[in-house]
């Protein structure tokens, strides 16, 4: 049977406490890292494992850690931040890990903190995740009591503690530089780079921001070795397992831990029970709302970073949003662009003014007051706001990904809306 290290301890009885976590194999990774390895050796192990960040961009985790200045924790203030903001529409994977096994995140942060020699860890948590907040607080308190957090952990001379910051809640808080600005107590606004957070982050100190799922993989890599982690995904260029999921008109929407490189067909048909009766899959956003549509013919491509990119999209957070043959793609795009427009932080003109304009054009087409030239205007917006990006942060280019692909894939549907002065599906209903 395939191994599922990330979710192995998640069960119906709630999360394991500190002792149960240890009995089930927890803390082995932290013990090996702190007792047997130097911080550099931990970074090498994680680099060799081919773990890529699970927050969306898919940057190599070990490589990212290696950019942090080398001084030991006692010589220089450094921070480790777990990004638990998770507000991307269609994405709910970190919640499973936070609620199901918060101790795994604590151990992952301890090891990551040791690797970059941070003295403090912060969990930046989506404000609505109340259950996760309570469980994290309990896990951290237990880890402190048992000596896994605090001073001189395992007699290694390394001091590390963690606290939870409940976010006031904006999508942009998930962007790593906006997250750091919010932690400093200011309005969540992205910063221009350089300096990158690895060098000048929280209060100007070197800071590492990693996604929750990324950090939860780390204890298993340290406990079992880089080769074991790579072998979890045989034949894939990326190491390990991942939480893949689907939302849309499937029988059982959800997320499941599967090896990197599985095809989406396996997630949709085997895990989610297939499409509901009377619905056919038409297209999908493979990795959340800010990725480009792929049509149903791409259902069998491997879900790894390089393959999805070659197919014209991004693996993103690995949780696909499905479009079925009975839903209106124009309405779905309007919905998505409404979200992106509302969540602009307002700093750059193309994002602040351009996204609401896109939303208005889509609304007009859907409601029957659109003009044929609106399609060209939408394409102009894609060109001006989309990649390579003319804005401080990737929010605006990300918002253009579903639109650019949607204008290509669903052109006939757009034209039908214009010809019939409204949504043909709504009029037929
Ligand atoms: C608008 C926006 C929202 C984001 N939201 C999240 C989020 O909720 N969680 C997350 O881990 N990364 C999010 N990211 C990506 C982070 O900026 C960052 O790349 C990530 O946390 C790095 O972690 P990783 O290297 O472990 O993937 C977001 C990026 C953008 C542009
Ligand atoms: S792209 Fe949008 S969200 Fe990002 S900094 Fe500019 S205005 Fe803010």
CSV table of C-alpha atoms and ligand atoms in Angstrom, one decimal:
chain,number,residue,atom,x,y,z
A,1,UNK,CA,0.0,0.0,0.0
A,2,UNK,CA,1.2,3.5,-0.8
A,3,UNK,CA,2.8,5.4,2.1
A,4,UNK,CA,1.0,8.5,3.4
A,5,UNK,CA,3.4,10.0,5.9
A,6,UNK,CA,1.7,13.5,6.1
A,7,UNK,CA,-1.8,12.1,7.0
A,8,UNK,CA,-0.8,8.8,8.7
A,9,UNK,CA,-1.6,10.1,12.2
A,10,UNK,CA,-4.8,12.0,11.3
A,11,UNK,CA,-7.8,10.0,12.5
A,12,UNK,CA,-11.3,10.4,13.8
A,13,UNK,CA,-10.2,10.7,17.5
A,14,UNK,CA,-8.6,14.1,17.0
A,15,UNK,CA,-4.9,15.0,16.9
A,16,UNK,CA,-2.4,12.9,18.8
A,17,UNK,CA,-1.0,14.6,22.0
A,18,UNK,CA,2.7,15.0,22.4
A,19,UNK,CA,3.3,11.5,23.9
A,20,UNK,CA,1.1,9.7,21.3
A,21,UNK,CA,2.8,11.7,18.6
A,22,UNK,CA,6.2,10.3,19.9
A,23,UNK,CA,4.9,6.7,20.2
A,24,UNK,CA,3.6,6.8,16.6
A,25,UNK,CA,7.1,7.8,15.3
A,26,UNK,CA,7.0,11.6,15.8
A,27,UNK,CA,10.2,13.5,16.9
A,28,UNK,CA,12.5,11.0,15.2
A,29,UNK,CA,13.3,13.6,12.5
A,30,UNK,CA,14.0,16.4,15.1
A,31,UNK,CA,16.1,14.0,17.2
A,32,UNK,CA,18.3,13.1,14.2
A,33,UNK,CA,18.6,16.7,13.0
A,34,UNK,CA,19.5,18.3,16.4
A,35,UNK,CA,21.7,15.4,17.7
A,36,UNK,CA,23.4,14.1,14.6
A,37,UNK,CA,23.4,16.8,11.9
A,38,UNK,CA,24.8,20.3,11.4
A,39,UNK,CA,22.3,22.9,10.1
A,40,UNK,CA,24.0,22.8,6.7
A,41,UNK,CA,23.6,19.0,6.7
A,42,UNK,CA,19.9,19.4,7.3
A,43,UNK,CA,19.6,21.8,4.4
A,44,UNK,CA,21.5,19.3,2.2
A,45,UNK,CA,19.2,16.5,3.2
A,46,UNK,CA,16.1,18.6,2.3
A,47,UNK,CA,17.6,19.7,-1.0
A,48,UNK,CA,18.4,16.1,-1.9
A,49,UNK,CA,14.9,15.0,-1.1
A,50,UNK,CA,13.6,17.2,-4.0
A,51,UNK,CA,10.9,18.8,-1.8
A,52,UNK,CA,9.4,21.8,-3.6
A,53,UNK,CA,7.4,24.4,-1.7
A,54,UNK,CA,3.7,23.5,-1.4
A,55,UNK,CA,2.5,27.2,-1.1
A,56,UNK,CA,2.0,27.7,-4.9
A,57,UNK,CA,5.2,28.7,-6.5
A,58,UNK,CA,7.0,25.3,-6.1
A,59,UNK,CA,10.5,26.7,-5.3
A,60,UNK,CA,13.0,24.1,-4.0
A,61,UNK,CA,12.8,24.2,-0.2
A,62,UNK,CA,16.4,23.3,0.6
A,63,UNK,CA,17.7,25.7,-1.9
A,64,UNK,CA,15.5,28.5,-0.5
A,65,UNK,CA,16.8,27.8,3.0
A,66,UNK,CA,20.4,28.0,1.7
A,67,UNK,CA,19.8,31.7,0.9
A,68,UNK,CA,19.6,32.6,4.6
A,69,UNK,CA,22.8,34.0,6.0
A,70,UNK,CA,24.8,31.4,7.9
A,71,UNK,CA,25.4,33.0,11.3
A,72,UNK,CA,24.2,30.9,14.3
A,73,UNK,CA,21.0,31.8,16.1
A,74,UNK,CA,22.8,33.3,19.1
A,75,UNK,CA,24.8,35.7,16.8
A,76,UNK,CA,22.0,37.0,14.7
A,77,UNK,CA,18.2,37.4,15.0
A,78,UNK,CA,16.3,35.3,12.3
A,79,UNK,CA,12.7,34.2,12.0
A,80,UNK,CA,10.9,31.2,10.6
A,81,UNK,CA,7.2,31.9,9.5
A,82,UNK,CA,4.7,29.2,8.7
A,83,UNK,CA,2.3,30.5,6.1
A,84,UNK,CA,-1.1,29.3,7.2
A,85,UNK,CA,-3.2,32.0,5.6
A,86,UNK,CA,-4.9,29.7,3.1
A,87,UNK,CA,-7.5,32.0,1.5
A,88,UNK,CA,-7.2,30.9,-2.2
A,89,UNK,CA,-10.6,29.9,-3.4
A,90,UNK,CA,-10.8,26.1,-3.7
A,91,UNK,CA,-7.9,25.5,-1.4
A,92,UNK,CA,-8.3,23.8,2.0
A,93,UNK,CA,-5.4,21.4,2.3
A,94,UNK,CA,-3.4,23.2,5.1
A,95,UNK,CA,-6.5,23.1,7.3
A,96,UNK,CA,-6.4,19.3,7.3
A,97,UNK,CA,-2.8,19.3,8.5
A,98,UNK,CA,-3.3,22.1,11.1
A,99,UNK,CA,-6.4,20.5,12.6
A,100,UNK,CA,-5.4,16.9,12.2
A,101,UNK,CA,-1.9,16.9,13.4
A,102,UNK,CA,-0.6,20.2,14.6
A,103,UNK,CA,2.4,18.6,16.4
A,104,UNK,CA,3.8,17.6,12.9
A,105,UNK,CA,3.9,21.3,12.0
A,106,UNK,CA,5.6,22.1,15.4
A,107,UNK,CA,8.3,19.4,14.6
A,108,UNK,CA,8.7,20.6,11.0
A,109,UNK,CA,9.2,24.2,12.3
A,110,UNK,CA,11.7,23.1,14.9
A,111,UNK,CA,13.8,21.3,12.2
A,112,UNK,CA,13.5,24.2,9.7
A,113,UNK,CA,14.3,26.7,12.5
A,114,UNK,CA,17.4,24.7,13.4
A,115,UNK,CA,18.4,24.5,9.7
A,116,UNK,CA,18.4,28.3,9.2
A,117,UNK,CA,19.3,29.0,12.8
A,118,UNK,CA,16.2,31.0,13.6
A,119,UNK,CA,15.4,31.7,17.2
A,120,UNK,CA,11.7,32.3,16.8
A,121,UNK,CA,8.9,30.7,14.8
A,122,UNK,CA,5.5,32.3,14.0
A,123,UNK,CA,2.5,30.6,12.6
A,124,UNK,CA,0.5,33.2,10.5
A,125,UNK,CA,-2.9,31.6,10.7
A,126,UNK,CA,-6.1,32.4,8.7
A,127,UNK,CA,-8.3,34.1,11.3
A,128,UNK,CA,-11.3,31.9,10.6
A,129,UNK,CA,-9.5,28.7,11.5
A,130,UNK,CA,-10.6,28.7,15.1
A,131,UNK,CA,-10.3,25.0,15.7
A,132,UNK,CA,-6.8,25.0,14.2
A,133,UNK,CA,-5.9,27.9,16.5
A,134,UNK,CA,-7.0,26.0,19.6
A,135,UNK,CA,-5.2,22.8,18.6
A,136,UNK,CA,-2.0,24.6,17.7
A,137,UNK,CA,-1.9,26.5,21.0
A,138,UNK,CA,-2.4,23.2,22.8
A,139,UNK,CA,0.3,21.4,20.7
A,140,UNK,CA,2.8,24.3,21.3
A,141,UNK,CA,2.1,24.3,25.1
A,142,UNK,CA,2.7,20.5,25.3
A,143,UNK,CA,5.9,20.7,23.2
A,144,UNK,CA,7.1,23.4,25.6
A,145,UNK,CA,6.3,21.3,28.6
A,146,UNK,CA,8.2,18.3,27.2
A,147,UNK,CA,11.2,20.3,26.2
A,148,UNK,CA,10.7,20.2,22.4
A,149,UNK,CA,10.4,24.0,22.4
A,150,UNK,CA,12.3,26.4,24.6
A,151,UNK,CA,16.0,26.7,25.6
A,152,UNK,CA,18.8,24.2,24.8
A,153,UNK,CA,16.5,21.7,23.0
A,154,UNK,CA,17.9,18.1,23.4
A,155,UNK,CA,21.1,19.6,24.9
A,156,UNK,CA,22.0,20.9,21.4
A,157,UNK,CA,22.5,24.5,22.6
A,158,UNK,CA,19.7,25.5,20.2
A,159,UNK,CA,16.8,27.7,21.6
A,160,UNK,CA,13.6,28.0,19.6
A,161,UNK,CA,10.0,28.9,20.4
A,162,UNK,CA,6.8,29.3,18.4
A,163,UNK,CA,3.7,31.5,18.7
A,164,UNK,CA,0.5,31.7,16.7
A,165,UNK,CA,-0.6,34.9,15.0
A,166,UNK,CA,-4.3,34.9,14.1
A,167,UNK,CA,-4.6,37.0,10.9
A,168,UNK,CA,-7.1,39.9,10.5
A,169,UNK,CA,-7.9,38.3,7.2
A,170,UNK,CA,-7.1,39.4,3.6
A,171,UNK,CA,-6.1,37.1,0.7
A,172,UNK,CA,-3.1,39.3,0.2
A,173,UNK,CA,-1.8,38.4,3.7
A,174,UNK,CA,-0.8,35.1,2.1
A,175,UNK,CA,1.8,36.8,-0.2
A,176,UNK,CA,5.0,36.4,1.8
A,177,UNK,CA,6.1,40.0,1.9
A,178,UNK,CA,2.6,41.3,2.7
A,179,UNK,CA,2.4,38.7,5.5
A,180,UNK,CA,5.6,40.0,7.0
A,181,UNK,CA,4.3,43.6,6.8
A,182,UNK,CA,1.1,42.5,8.5
A,183,UNK,CA,3.1,40.7,11.3
A,184,UNK,CA,4.9,44.0,11.9
A,185,UNK,CA,1.5,45.6,12.6
A,186,UNK,CA,1.0,47.5,9.4
A,187,UNK,CA,-1.6,47.3,6.7
A,188,UNK,CA,-0.9,44.1,4.6
A,189,UNK,CA,0.9,45.4,1.6
A,190,UNK,CA,3.5,43.5,-0.4
A,191,UNK,CA,7.0,44.9,-0.5
A,192,UNK,CA,9.2,45.2,-3.6
A,193,UNK,CA,12.1,42.7,-3.8
A,194,UNK,CA,15.0,42.8,-3.3
A,195,UNK,CA,15.6,42.6,-0.5
A,196,UNK,CA,14.1,39.1,-0.4
A,197,UNK,CA,12.8,38.0,3.0
A,198,UNK,CA,15.6,35.5,3.3
A,199,UNK,CA,18.0,38.4,3.7
A,200,UNK,CA,15.8,41.3,5.0
A,201,UNK,CA,12.4,40.1,6.2
A,202,UNK,CA,10.5,40.6,9.5
A,203,UNK,CA,11.8,43.8,11.2
A,204,UNK,CA,14.6,43.7,8.7
A,205,UNK,CA,16.0,40.4,9.9
A,206,UNK,CA,16.6,37.3,7.7
A,207,UNK,CA,13.3,35.4,7.6
A,208,UNK,CA,12.0,32.3,6.0
A,209,UNK,CA,8.4,32.0,5.0
A,210,UNK,CA,7.2,28.4,4.2
A,211,UNK,CA,3.8,26.9,3.6
A,212,UNK,CA,2.3,24.6,6.2
A,213,UNK,CA,2.4,21.5,4.0
A,214,UNK,CA,6.0,22.2,3.1
A,215,UNK,CA,7.0,22.2,6.7
A,216,UNK,CA,4.9,19.2,7.6
A,217,UNK,CA,7.0,17.1,5.1
A,218,UNK,CA,10.3,18.0,6.8
A,219,UNK,CA,10.1,15.6,9.9
A,220,UNK,CA,9.6,12.7,7.5
A,221,UNK,CA,12.5,13.6,5.3
A,222,UNK,CA,14.8,13.9,8.4
A,223,UNK,CA,13.5,10.7,10.0
A,224,UNK,CA,13.7,8.5,6.8
A,225,UNK,CA,16.2,10.2,4.6
A,226,UNK,CA,16.2,12.0,1.2
A,227,UNK,CA,16.2,8.8,-0.9
A,228,UNK,CA,13.1,7.4,0.9
A,229,UNK,CA,11.3,10.7,0.2
A,230,UNK,CA,12.2,10.7,-3.5
A,231,UNK,CA,11.0,7.1,-3.8
A,232,UNK,CA,7.6,8.1,-2.4
A,233,UNK,CA,7.0,9.4,-6.0
A,234,UNK,CA,8.6,6.9,-8.3
A,235,UNK,CA,9.3,8.2,-11.8
A,236,UNK,CA,8.4,11.8,-10.8
A,237,UNK,CA,10.9,14.7,-11.0
A,238,UNK,CA,9.5,15.9,-7.6
A,239,UNK,CA,9.9,14.1,-4.3
A,240,UNK,CA,7.3,13.0,-1.8
A,241,UNK,CA,3.5,12.9,-1.5
A,242,UNK,CA,1.1,15.8,-1.7
A,243,UNK,CA,-2.4,16.7,-0.7
A,244,UNK,CA,-4.3,16.7,-3.9
A,245,UNK,CA,-8.0,17.5,-4.1
A,246,UNK,CA,-11.0,18.6,-6.1
A,247,UNK,CA,-14.0,20.8,-5.7
A,248,UNK,CA,-16.9,21.1,-8.1
A,249,UNK,CA,-19.7,18.7,-9.1
A,250,UNK,CA,-18.0,15.4,-8.0
A,251,UNK,CA,-19.6,12.9,-5.7
A,252,UNK,CA,-17.2,13.5,-2.8
A,253,UNK,CA,-15.2,16.8,-2.9
A,254,UNK,CA,-12.1,16.7,-0.7
A,255,UNK,CA,-8.4,16.3,-0.4
A,256,UNK,CA,-6.2,13.1,-0.3
A,257,UNK,CA,-2.5,12.4,0.1
A,258,UNK,CA,-1.1,10.9,-3.0
A,259,UNK,CA,2.4,10.5,-4.6
A,260,UNK,CA,3.6,13.5,-6.6
A,261,UNK,CA,2.9,12.9,-10.3
A,262,UNK,CA,-0.5,11.2,-10.1
A,263,UNK,CA,-2.9,12.1,-12.8
A,264,UNK,CA,-6.0,14.2,-11.9
A,265,UNK,CA,-8.2,11.4,-13.3
A,266,UNK,CA,-7.1,9.3,-10.3
A,267,UNK,CA,-8.1,12.0,-7.9
A,268,UNK,CA,-11.5,12.7,-9.6
A,269,UNK,CA,-12.5,9.1,-10.3
A,270,UNK,CA,-10.9,7.0,-7.5
A,271,UNK,CA,-10.9,9.4,-4.6
A,272,UNK,CA,-13.8,11.8,-5.3
A,273,UNK,CA,-16.1,9.1,-6.7
A,274,UNK,CA,-16.3,10.6,-10.2
A,275,UNK,CA,-18.7,13.3,-11.5
A,276,UNK,CA,-22.2,13.5,-10.2
A,277,UNK,CA,-24.9,11.9,-12.4
A,278,UNK,CA,-25.8,14.1,-15.3
A,279,UNK,CA,-22.5,16.2,-15.2
A,280,UNK,CA,-19.5,15.8,-17.5
A,281,UNK,CA,-16.1,17.4,-16.8
A,282,UNK,CA,-15.3,20.2,-19.2
A,283,UNK,CA,-12.2,21.9,-17.9
A,284,UNK,CA,-10.3,22.5,-14.7
A,285,UNK,CA,-8.1,24.9,-12.8
A,286,UNK,CA,-5.4,22.4,-11.6
A,287,UNK,CA,-4.1,24.3,-8.6
A,288,UNK,CA,-6.6,26.8,-7.3
A,289,UNK,CA,-8.2,30.0,-8.6
A,290,UNK,CA,-5.0,31.7,-9.8
A,291,UNK,CA,-4.0,28.9,-12.3
A,292,UNK,CA,-5.0,28.6,-16.0
A,293,UNK,CA,-7.8,26.4,-17.2
A,294,UNK,CA,-6.8,23.1,-18.9
A,295,UNK,CA,-9.5,21.2,-20.8
A,296,UNK,CA,-10.7,17.7,-19.9
A,297,UNK,CA,-8.3,16.1,-22.4
A,298,UNK,CA,-5.5,17.0,-20.0
A,299,UNK,CA,-7.0,14.8,-17.2
A,300,UNK,CA,-4.3,12.2,-17.6
A,301,UNK,CA,-1.2,14.4,-17.4
A,302,UNK,CA,1.0,13.9,-14.4
A,303,UNK,CA,0.4,16.4,-11.6
A,304,UNK,CA,4.0,17.5,-11.1
A,305,UNK,CA,5.3,21.1,-11.4
A,306,UNK,CA,7.1,20.7,-14.7
A,307,UNK,CA,4.4,18.7,-16.5
A,308,UNK,CA,1.5,21.0,-15.5
A,309,UNK,CA,3.6,24.0,-16.6
A,310,UNK,CA,4.3,22.4,-20.0
A,311,UNK,CA,0.6,21.8,-20.4
A,312,UNK,CA,0.1,25.6,-20.0
A,313,UNK,CA,-0.9,26.0,-16.3
A,314,UNK,CA,0.6,25.7,-12.8
A,315,UNK,CA,0.3,23.0,-10.2
A,316,UNK,CA,-0.3,25.8,-7.7
A,317,UNK,CA,-1.7,24.3,-4.4
A,318,UNK,CA,-2.7,21.0,-6.1
A,319,UNK,CA,-6.4,21.4,-5.4
A,320,UNK,CA,-8.3,21.5,-8.7
A,321,UNK,CA,-11.5,23.4,-9.3
A,322,UNK,CA,-13.6,21.6,-11.8
A,323,UNK,CA,-15.9,23.2,-14.5
A,324,UNK,CA,-18.7,20.9,-15.6
A,325,UNK,CA,-20.7,21.0,-18.8
A,326,UNK,CA,-23.7,22.5,-17.1
A,327,UNK,CA,-22.0,25.5,-15.5
A,328,UNK,CA,-21.4,28.8,-17.4
A,329,UNK,CA,-17.7,29.5,-17.8
A,330,UNK,CA,-18.4,33.3,-18.1
A,331,UNK,CA,-20.3,33.2,-14.8
A,332,UNK,CA,-17.4,31.3,-13.2
A,333,UNK,CA,-14.8,33.7,-14.5
A,334,UNK,CA,-16.9,36.7,-13.3
A,335,UNK,CA,-17.1,35.1,-9.9
A,336,UNK,CA,-13.3,34.5,-9.7
A,337,UNK,CA,-12.5,38.0,-11.0
A,338,UNK,CA,-14.9,39.5,-8.4
A,339,UNK,CA,-12.8,37.8,-5.7
A,340,UNK,CA,-9.5,39.0,-7.1
A,341,UNK,CA,-10.8,42.6,-7.6
A,342,UNK,CA,-12.1,42.7,-4.1
A,343,UNK,CA,-8.8,41.4,-2.7
A,344,UNK,CA,-6.5,43.8,-4.4
A,345,UNK,CA,-4.5,45.7,-1.8
A,346,UNK,CA,-4.8,48.8,-3.9
A,347,UNK,CA,-1.1,49.6,-4.2
A,348,UNK,CA,-0.6,49.3,-8.0
A,349,UNK,CA,-2.9,50.9,-10.6
A,350,UNK,CA,-3.1,47.9,-13.0
A,351,UNK,CA,-4.4,45.8,-10.2
A,352,UNK,CA,-6.5,48.3,-8.2
A,353,UNK,CA,-8.3,49.8,-11.3
A,354,UNK,CA,-7.8,47.0,-13.9
A,355,UNK,CA,-9.3,44.1,-12.0
A,356,UNK,CA,-12.6,45.9,-11.2
A,357,UNK,CA,-12.8,46.9,-14.9
A,358,UNK,CA,-12.3,43.2,-15.9
A,359,UNK,CA,-15.1,42.3,-13.5
A,360,UNK,CA,-17.4,44.9,-14.9
A,361,UNK,CA,-16.8,43.7,-18.5
A,362,UNK,CA,-17.6,40.1,-17.5
A,363,UNK,CA,-20.7,41.2,-15.6
A,364,UNK,CA,-21.9,43.1,-18.7
A,365,UNK,CA,-21.4,40.1,-21.0
A,366,UNK,CA,-23.1,37.8,-18.6
A,367,UNK,CA,-26.1,40.2,-18.1
A,368,UNK,CA,-26.6,41.0,-21.8
A,369,UNK,CA,-25.2,44.5,-22.1
A,370,UNK,CA,-21.8,43.5,-23.4
A,371,UNK,CA,-20.4,44.7,-26.8
A,372,UNK,CA,-18.3,42.6,-29.2
A,373,UNK,CA,-15.3,44.9,-28.6
A,374,UNK,CA,-15.4,43.9,-24.9
A,375,UNK,CA,-13.6,40.7,-25.8
A,376,UNK,CA,-10.8,42.7,-27.2
A,377,UNK,CA,-10.8,44.9,-24.1
A,378,UNK,CA,-10.6,41.8,-21.9
A,379,UNK,CA,-7.7,40.5,-24.0
A,380,UNK,CA,-6.0,43.9,-23.6
A,381,UNK,CA,-6.3,43.6,-19.8
A,382,UNK,CA,-4.8,40.2,-19.9
A,383,UNK,CA,-1.9,41.6,-22.0
A,384,UNK,CA,-1.4,44.6,-19.7
A,385,UNK,CA,-1.9,43.0,-16.3
A,386,UNK,CA,-0.9,39.4,-16.9
A,387,UNK,CA,2.6,37.8,-17.0
A,388,UNK,CA,5.4,38.8,-16.9
A,389,UNK,CA,3.7,41.3,-14.6
A,390,UNK,CA,3.8,45.0,-14.1
A,391,UNK,CA,2.8,45.0,-10.5
A,392,UNK,CA,4.5,44.7,-7.1
A,393,UNK,CA,3.2,41.2,-6.5
A,394,UNK,CA,1.9,38.2,-8.4
A,395,UNK,CA,-1.7,38.8,-7.3
A,396,UNK,CA,-2.7,40.7,-10.5
A,397,UNK,CA,-0.9,38.4,-13.0
A,398,UNK,CA,-2.4,35.4,-11.1
A,399,UNK,CA,-5.9,36.9,-11.5
A,400,UNK,CA,-5.3,37.0,-15.3
A,401,UNK,CA,-4.4,33.3,-15.5
A,402,UNK,CA,-8.0,31.8,-15.5
A,403,UNK,CA,-9.2,34.7,-17.7
A,404,UNK,CA,-6.5,34.4,-20.4
A,405,UNK,CA,-7.1,30.6,-20.8
A,406,UNK,CA,-10.9,31.1,-20.5
A,407,UNK,CA,-11.0,33.6,-23.3
A,408,UNK,CA,-9.3,31.0,-25.5
A,409,UNK,CA,-11.1,27.8,-24.4
A,410,UNK,CA,-14.6,29.3,-24.1
A,411,UNK,CA,-14.6,31.7,-27.0
A,412,UNK,CA,-17.8,30.2,-28.5
A,413,UNK,CA,-19.6,30.6,-25.2
A,414,UNK,CA,-18.5,34.3,-25.0
A,415,UNK,CA,-19.8,34.9,-28.5
A,416,UNK,CA,-23.1,33.2,-27.7
A,417,UNK,CA,-23.5,35.5,-24.7
A,418,UNK,CA,-23.0,38.6,-27.0
A,419,UNK,CA,-25.3,37.3,-29.7
A,420,UNK,CA,-28.1,36.3,-27.4
A,421,UNK,CA,-27.7,39.3,-25.1
A,422,UNK,CA,-27.2,37.3,-21.9
A,423,UNK,CA,-26.3,33.9,-20.5
A,424,UNK,CA,-27.9,31.3,-22.8
A,425,UNK,CA,-28.1,28.8,-19.8
A,426,UNK,CA,-29.9,31.3,-17.6
A,427,UNK,CA,-32.3,32.2,-20.3
A,428,UNK,CA,-33.1,28.5,-21.0
A,429,UNK,CA,-33.6,27.7,-17.3
B,1,LIG,C1,-1.8,36.7,-3.5
B,1,LIG,C2,-1.0,35.6,-2.9
B,1,LIG,C3,-1.6,34.8,-1.9
B,1,LIG,C4,-0.8,33.7,-1.4
B,1,LIG,N1,-1.4,33.0,-0.4
B,1,LIG,C5,-0.6,32.0,0.2
B,1,LIG,C6,-1.2,31.2,1.3
B,1,LIG,O1,-2.3,31.4,1.7
B,1,LIG,N2,-0.4,30.2,1.8
B,1,LIG,C7,0.9,30.0,1.3
B,1,LIG,O2,1.6,29.1,1.8
B,1,LIG,N3,1.4,30.7,0.3
B,1,LIG,C8,0.7,31.7,-0.3
B,1,LIG,N4,1.2,32.4,-1.3
B,1,LIG,C9,2.6,32.1,-1.7
B,1,LIG,C10,3.6,32.8,-0.7
B,1,LIG,O3,3.9,34.1,-1.1
B,1,LIG,C11,5.0,32.0,-0.6
B,1,LIG,O4,5.4,31.8,-1.9
B,1,LIG,C12,4.8,30.7,0.1
B,1,LIG,O5,4.2,30.8,1.4
B,1,LIG,C13,6.2,30.1,0.2
B,1,LIG,O6,6.2,28.9,0.9
B,1,LIG,P1,6.8,27.6,0.2
B,1,LIG,O7,8.1,27.9,-0.4
B,1,LIG,O8,6.8,26.6,1.3
B,1,LIG,O9,5.8,27.2,-0.9
B,1,LIG,C14,0.5,33.5,-1.9
B,1,LIG,C15,1.0,34.3,-2.9
B,1,LIG,C16,0.3,35.3,-3.4
B,1,LIG,C17,0.8,36.1,-4.5
B,2,LIG,S1,-0.6,43.5,-7.6
B,2,LIG,FE1,-2.4,44.1,-6.5
B,2,LIG,S2,-2.3,43.0,-4.5
B,2,LIG,FE2,-0.2,43.0,-5.4
B,2,LIG,S3,0.8,44.8,-4.6
B,2,LIG,FE3,-0.2,45.5,-6.5
B,2,LIG,S4,-2.2,46.3,-5.9
B,2,LIG,FE4,-1.4,45.1,-4.2
